[in-house]
Amino acid sequence: MGAGIVEVFARNGIDVVAVEISEPALERGRATLAGSTDRAVAKGKLAAADRDALHERVHFAVGLDALHSVDLVIEAVPEHLDLKQRIFAELDRVCRPETILATNTSSLSVTEISVATSRPNQVIGIHFFNPAPVMKLVEVVRTVVTSPEVVADVEALCARLGKVDVTINDRAGFIANALLFGYLNHAVGMFEAHYATREDIDAAMKLGCGLPMGPLALMDLIGLDTAYEILDTMYRRGGRDRRHAPVPLLKQMVTAGLLGRKSGRGFYTYERAGSPVVVPDEATPLATEAVLADGARAITKVGVVGSGTMATGIIEVFAKAGYEVVSVTRGAEKSAKVCEAVKTSLNKGVVRGKLAEADRDAALGRISWSATLDHLADVDLVVEAVVEELSVKKALFASLDEICKPGVVLATTTSSLPVIDVAMATHRPADVVGLHFFNPAPVMPLVEVVRTIRTSPEATATARAVCAALGKTGVVCGDRSGFIVNALLFPYLNDAVKMLEASYSTADDIDHAMKLGCGYPMGPFELLDVVGLDVSLAIQRELYLELREPGFAPAPLLEHLVTAGYLGRKTRRGFRDHSHR
């Protein structure tokens, strides 16, 4: 982090004094800086002459006395309050009275650090994100006594460095970490409970939410010891929210020296300490083909029940993958509508050059349209995509139980209801699974395969094999509210609403922080407006009712907006006004 911050300043024409505690530490820092700038030159992102000029701007020294004449100091030492306080007391003695003293802490109290000096009004948090030369976001953290001039100077400096700054008050975790680490901790808890494998949890969040990394791989990158310190600090400083209490597994792994990439082993095993290359270990799943062949039933004909967007997308996905499909809706009119929607979507694929005309025609030729469930008597798999009401789904599954031949896998696409409730409406709960496709089904690469405590291994294997045949990634999880993606995503969105509700930051700044600081494709408020605030509230309520975790209680602001009819883009008003867009 220190070397990255040095590079950011030197790249922007600012002279830097880089200080370390010893000569060997200084050499490591120098090597890190050289490695980073050499890579930038090799990738064509930095001219060789600019790299050389950058290095000339950096003066390396051992000991804080070298900082006697600088205008600004940024501290980037390990996250230990007593260490930071000692350094700030020393900086107060060494530096000129007008020098601004800044900490790059990501979780400790800037106020508690500032009181170690006789100039707390000139102490501020400047939180860069890793890697500092690449990440655009800087959180500028003011305490109750930081002078407005100091804040203004630092904001101007961020602009000069080409960074986007968000200015906030001194609160545990600031914006990005407060929202990120609750989610990461929750993912570790999911893994600890053997709810899903590390690979499936990570794949679910990357493919289901478009995140740059899965949560467990990200923990390995951050360092499990660092993550533990941040969570522990946030728990103690942030009102003792249980969701920030580090999961016991995390402490055990840190004690065992499994710190992530830097030690060569964390949730995953790496080629060597410091390497990003994951190598197989005893927990790595076997080659998918071998697992899929194990007990999977042959599927050639598929029934899809429903007439909404989800059903339409699923029909298209199966037909394109070579399956015979029977589409069942509640009447000829609805069938005609679904047929038209599938044709339109396939035609778009042809126009965009993603589908040959012959393949489109073949796909359409594989679909038969029906308004009666009796036509599902000879299918091998049924996928239900009707309305999200338990009574409707149970009645449908009871009918399917009577109509379908033995051995058929019956799948529900529910995203929020317990699959076991649907399964127990039949006399064959061993054959019932959840197949949660994501919207739009033809585009989204993820399917959550949900097994209940009654689902047979063969039914699970069949569902996974079907996902693979569709070109989708199937992740297997238990029958718990929210499955993997929604259970991890929606509490994070709810936390963002609580942060806005507490007037800690604006919707724009929170969205900036998560997009620029964590690489998320959308900020939480953008995403809430797209998903729909009513849908988000319903999912959050389900999670809260099942887990009874106080931190999962829906944010009152979310409930008020839904009551007021502000549901997001679909009503042209949610967290933002979309009427002019």
JSON list of N, CA and C in Angstrom, two decimals, residues 299-328:
[
{"chain": "A", "resi": 299, "resn": "ILE", "atom": "N", "xyz": [-31.76, -36.76, -20.24]},
{"chain": "A", "resi": 299, "resn": "ILE", "atom": "CA", "xyz": [-32.84, -35.78, -20.48]},
{"chain": "A", "resi": 299, "resn": "ILE", "atom": "C", "xyz": [-32.85, -35.44, -21.97]},
{"chain": "A", "resi": 300, "resn": "THR", "atom": "N", "xyz": [-34.00, -35.64, -22.62]},
{"chain": "A", "resi": 300, "resn": "THR", "atom": "CA", "xyz": [-34.10, -35.23, -24.03]},
{"chain": "A", "resi": 300, "resn": "THR", "atom": "C", "xyz": [-35.28, -34.27, -24.25]},
{"chain": "A", "resi": 301, "resn": "LYS", "atom": "N", "xyz": [-36.32, -34.44, -23.41]},
{"chain": "A", "resi": 301, "resn": "LYS", "atom": "CA", "xyz": [-37.51, -33.62, -23.60]},
{"chain": "A", "resi": 301, "resn": "LYS", "atom": "C", "xyz": [-37.84, -32.88, -22.30]},
{"chain": "A", "resi": 302, "resn": "VAL", "atom": "N", "xyz": [-38.08, -31.58, -22.44]},
{"chain": "A", "resi": 302, "resn": "VAL", "atom": "CA", "xyz": [-38.25, -30.72, -21.26]},
{"chain": "A", "resi": 302, "resn": "VAL", "atom": "C", "xyz": [-39.58, -29.97, -21.34]},
{"chain": "A", "resi": 303, "resn": "GLY", "atom": "N", "xyz": [-40.30, -29.94, -20.23]},
{"chain": "A", "resi": 303, "resn": "GLY", "atom": "CA", "xyz": [-41.51, -29.12, -20.16]},
{"chain": "A", "resi": 303, "resn": "GLY", "atom": "C", "xyz": [-41.23, -27.84, -19.40]},
{"chain": "A", "resi": 304, "resn": "VAL", "atom": "N", "xyz": [-41.74, -26.70, -19.90]},
{"chain": "A", "resi": 304, "resn": "VAL", "atom": "CA", "xyz": [-41.59, -25.42, -19.19]},
{"chain": "A", "resi": 304, "resn": "VAL", "atom": "C", "xyz": [-42.99, -24.87, -18.95]},
{"chain": "A", "resi": 305, "resn": "VAL", "atom": "N", "xyz": [-43.33, -24.65, -17.67]},
{"chain": "A", "resi": 305, "resn": "VAL", "atom": "CA", "xyz": [-44.67, -24.16, -17.32]},
{"chain": "A", "resi": 305, "resn": "VAL", "atom": "C", "xyz": [-44.57, -22.70, -16.91]},
{"chain": "A", "resi": 306, "resn": "GLY", "atom": "N", "xyz": [-45.38, -21.84, -17.57]},
{"chain": "A", "resi": 306, "resn": "GLY", "atom": "CA", "xyz": [-45.37, -20.41, -17.24]},
{"chain": "A", "resi": 306, "resn": "GLY", "atom": "C", "xyz": [-45.36, -19.58, -18.50]},
{"chain": "A", "resi": 307, "resn": "SER", "atom": "N", "xyz": [-45.72, -18.29, -18.35]},
{"chain": "A", "resi": 307, "resn": "SER", "atom": "CA", "xyz": [-45.81, -17.44, -19.55]},
{"chain": "A", "resi": 307, "resn": "SER", "atom": "C", "xyz": [-45.13, -16.09, -19.36]},
{"chain": "A", "resi": 308, "resn": "GLY", "atom": "N", "xyz": [-44.38, -15.94, -18.27]},
{"chain": "A", "resi": 308, "resn": "GLY", "atom": "CA", "xyz": [-43.71, -14.65, -18.02]},
{"chain": "A", "resi": 308, "resn": "GLY", "atom": "C", "xyz": [-42.35, -14.57, -18.70]},
{"chain": "A", "resi": 309, "resn": "THR", "atom": "N", "xyz": [-41.62, -13.51, -18.38]},
{"chain": "A", "resi": 309, "resn": "THR", "atom": "CA", "xyz": [-40.29, -13.27, -18.97]},
{"chain": "A", "resi": 309, "resn": "THR", "atom": "C", "xyz": [-39.35, -14.43, -18.69]},
{"chain": "A", "resi": 310, "resn": "MET", "atom": "N", "xyz": [-39.41, -14.94, -17.45]},
{"chain": "A", "resi": 310, "resn": "MET", "atom": "CA", "xyz": [-38.49, -16.01, -17.05]},
{"chain": "A", "resi": 310, "resn": "MET", "atom": "C", "xyz": [-38.78, -17.27, -17.85]},
{"chain": "A", "resi": 311, "resn": "ALA", "atom": "N", "xyz": [-40.07, -17.64, -17.96]},
{"chain": "A", "resi": 311, "resn": "ALA", "atom": "CA", "xyz": [-40.45, -18.85, -18.70]},
{"chain": "A", "resi": 311, "resn": "ALA", "atom": "C", "xyz": [-40.01, -18.73, -20.16]},
{"chain": "A", "resi": 312, "resn": "THR", "atom": "N", "xyz": [-40.25, -17.56, -20.74]},
{"chain": "A", "resi": 312, "resn": "THR", "atom": "CA", "xyz": [-39.88, -17.32, -22.14]},
{"chain": "A", "resi": 312, "resn": "THR", "atom": "C", "xyz": [-38.38, -17.52, -22.36]},
{"chain": "A", "resi": 313, "resn": "GLY", "atom": "N", "xyz": [-37.60, -16.95, -21.46]},
{"chain": "A", "resi": 313, "resn": "GLY", "atom": "CA", "xyz": [-36.14, -17.06, -21.56]},
{"chain": "A", "resi": 313, "resn": "GLY", "atom": "C", "xyz": [-35.66, -18.49, -21.43]},
{"chain": "A", "resi": 314, "resn": "ILE", "atom": "N", "xyz": [-36.30, -19.25, -20.50]},
{"chain": "A", "resi": 314, "resn": "ILE", "atom": "CA", "xyz": [-35.88, -20.64, -20.25]},
{"chain": "A", "resi": 314, "resn": "ILE", "atom": "C", "xyz": [-36.24, -21.52, -21.45]},
{"chain": "A", "resi": 315, "resn": "ILE", "atom": "N", "xyz": [-37.41, -21.28, -22.07]},
{"chain": "A", "resi": 315, "resn": "ILE", "atom": "CA", "xyz": [-37.80, -22.02, -23.28]},
{"chain": "A", "resi": 315, "resn": "ILE", "atom": "C", "xyz": [-36.72, -21.83, -24.36]},
{"chain": "A", "resi": 316, "resn": "GLU", "atom": "N", "xyz": [-36.32, -20.58, -24.55]},
{"chain": "A", "resi": 316, "resn": "GLU", "atom": "CA", "xyz": [-35.32, -20.26, -25.58]},
{"chain": "A", "resi": 316, "resn": "GLU", "atom": "C", "xyz": [-33.98, -20.96, -25.29]},
{"chain": "A", "resi": 317, "resn": "VAL", "atom": "N", "xyz": [-33.57, -20.93, -24.02]},
{"chain": "A", "resi": 317, "resn": "VAL", "atom": "CA", "xyz": [-32.28, -21.53, -23.63]},
{"chain": "A", "resi": 317, "resn": "VAL", "atom": "C", "xyz": [-32.27, -23.03, -23.93]},
{"chain": "A", "resi": 318, "resn": "PHE", "atom": "N", "xyz": [-33.35, -23.74, -23.55]},
{"chain": "A", "resi": 318, "resn": "PHE", "atom": "CA", "xyz": [-33.40, -25.19, -23.78]},
{"chain": "A", "resi": 318, "resn": "PHE", "atom": "C", "xyz": [-33.48, -25.52, -25.27]},
{"chain": "A", "resi": 319, "resn": "ALA", "atom": "N", "xyz": [-34.31, -24.77, -26.01]},
{"chain": "A", "resi": 319, "resn": "ALA", "atom": "CA", "xyz": [-34.48, -25.05, -27.45]},
{"chain": "A", "resi": 319, "resn": "ALA", "atom": "C", "xyz": [-33.18, -24.83, -28.21]},
{"chain": "A", "resi": 320, "resn": "LYS", "atom": "N", "xyz": [-32.45, -23.76, -27.86]},
{"chain": "A", "resi": 320, "resn": "LYS", "atom": "CA", "xyz": [-31.16, -23.49, -28.53]},
{"chain": "A", "resi": 320, "resn": "LYS", "atom": "C", "xyz": [-30.13, -24.57, -28.21]},
{"chain": "A", "resi": 321, "resn": "ALA", "atom": "N", "xyz": [-30.25, -25.17, -27.02]},
{"chain": "A", "resi": 321, "resn": "ALA", "atom": "CA", "xyz": [-29.26, -26.18, -26.61]},
{"chain": "A", "resi": 321, "resn": "ALA", "atom": "C", "xyz": [-29.59, -27.57, -27.17]},
{"chain": "A", "resi": 322, "resn": "GLY", "atom": "N", "xyz": [-30.68, -27.67, -27.98]},
{"chain": "A", "resi": 322, "resn": "GLY", "atom": "CA", "xyz": [-30.96, -28.94, -28.65]},
{"chain": "A", "resi": 322, "resn": "GLY", "atom": "C", "xyz": [-32.01, -29.81, -27.98]},
{"chain": "A", "resi": 323, "resn": "TYR", "atom": "N", "xyz": [-32.64, -29.31, -26.92]},
{"chain": "A", "resi": 323, "resn": "TYR", "atom": "CA", "xyz": [-33.68, -30.10, -26.25]},
{"chain": "A", "resi": 323, "resn": "TYR", "atom": "C", "xyz": [-35.03, -29.90, -26.95]},
{"chain": "A", "resi": 324, "resn": "GLU", "atom": "N", "xyz": [-35.86, -30.94, -26.94]},
{"chain": "A", "resi": 324, "resn": "GLU", "atom": "CA", "xyz": [-37.27, -30.78, -27.32]},
{"chain": "A", "resi": 324, "resn": "GLU", "atom": "C", "xyz": [-37.96, -30.08, -26.16]},
{"chain": "A", "resi": 325, "resn": "VAL", "atom": "N", "xyz": [-38.77, -29.08, -26.45]},
{"chain": "A", "resi": 325, "resn": "VAL", "atom": "CA", "xyz": [-39.41, -28.32, -25.37]},
{"chain": "A", "resi": 325, "resn": "VAL", "atom": "C", "xyz": [-40.93, -28.30, -25.54]},
{"chain": "A", "resi": 326, "resn": "VAL", "atom": "N", "xyz": [-41.63, -28.57, -24.45]},
{"chain": "A", "resi": 326, "resn": "VAL", "atom": "CA", "xyz": [-43.09, -28.40, -24.45]},
{"chain": "A", "resi": 326, "resn": "VAL", "atom": "C", "xyz": [-43.39, -27.19, -23.56]},
{"chain": "A", "resi": 327, "resn": "SER", "atom": "N", "xyz": [-43.94, -26.13, -24.16]},
{"chain": "A", "resi": 327, "resn": "SER", "atom": "CA", "xyz": [-44.29, -24.94, -23.39]},
{"chain": "A", "resi": 327, "resn": "SER", "atom": "C", "xyz": [-45.76, -25.03, -22.99]},
{"chain": "A", "resi": 328, "resn": "VAL", "atom": "N", "xyz": [-46.03, -24.94, -21.70]},
{"chain": "A", "resi": 328, "resn": "VAL", "atom": "CA", "xyz": [-47.42, -25.01, -21.22]},
{"chain": "A", "resi": 328, "resn": "VAL", "atom": "C", "xyz": [-47.80, -23.69, -20.56]}
]
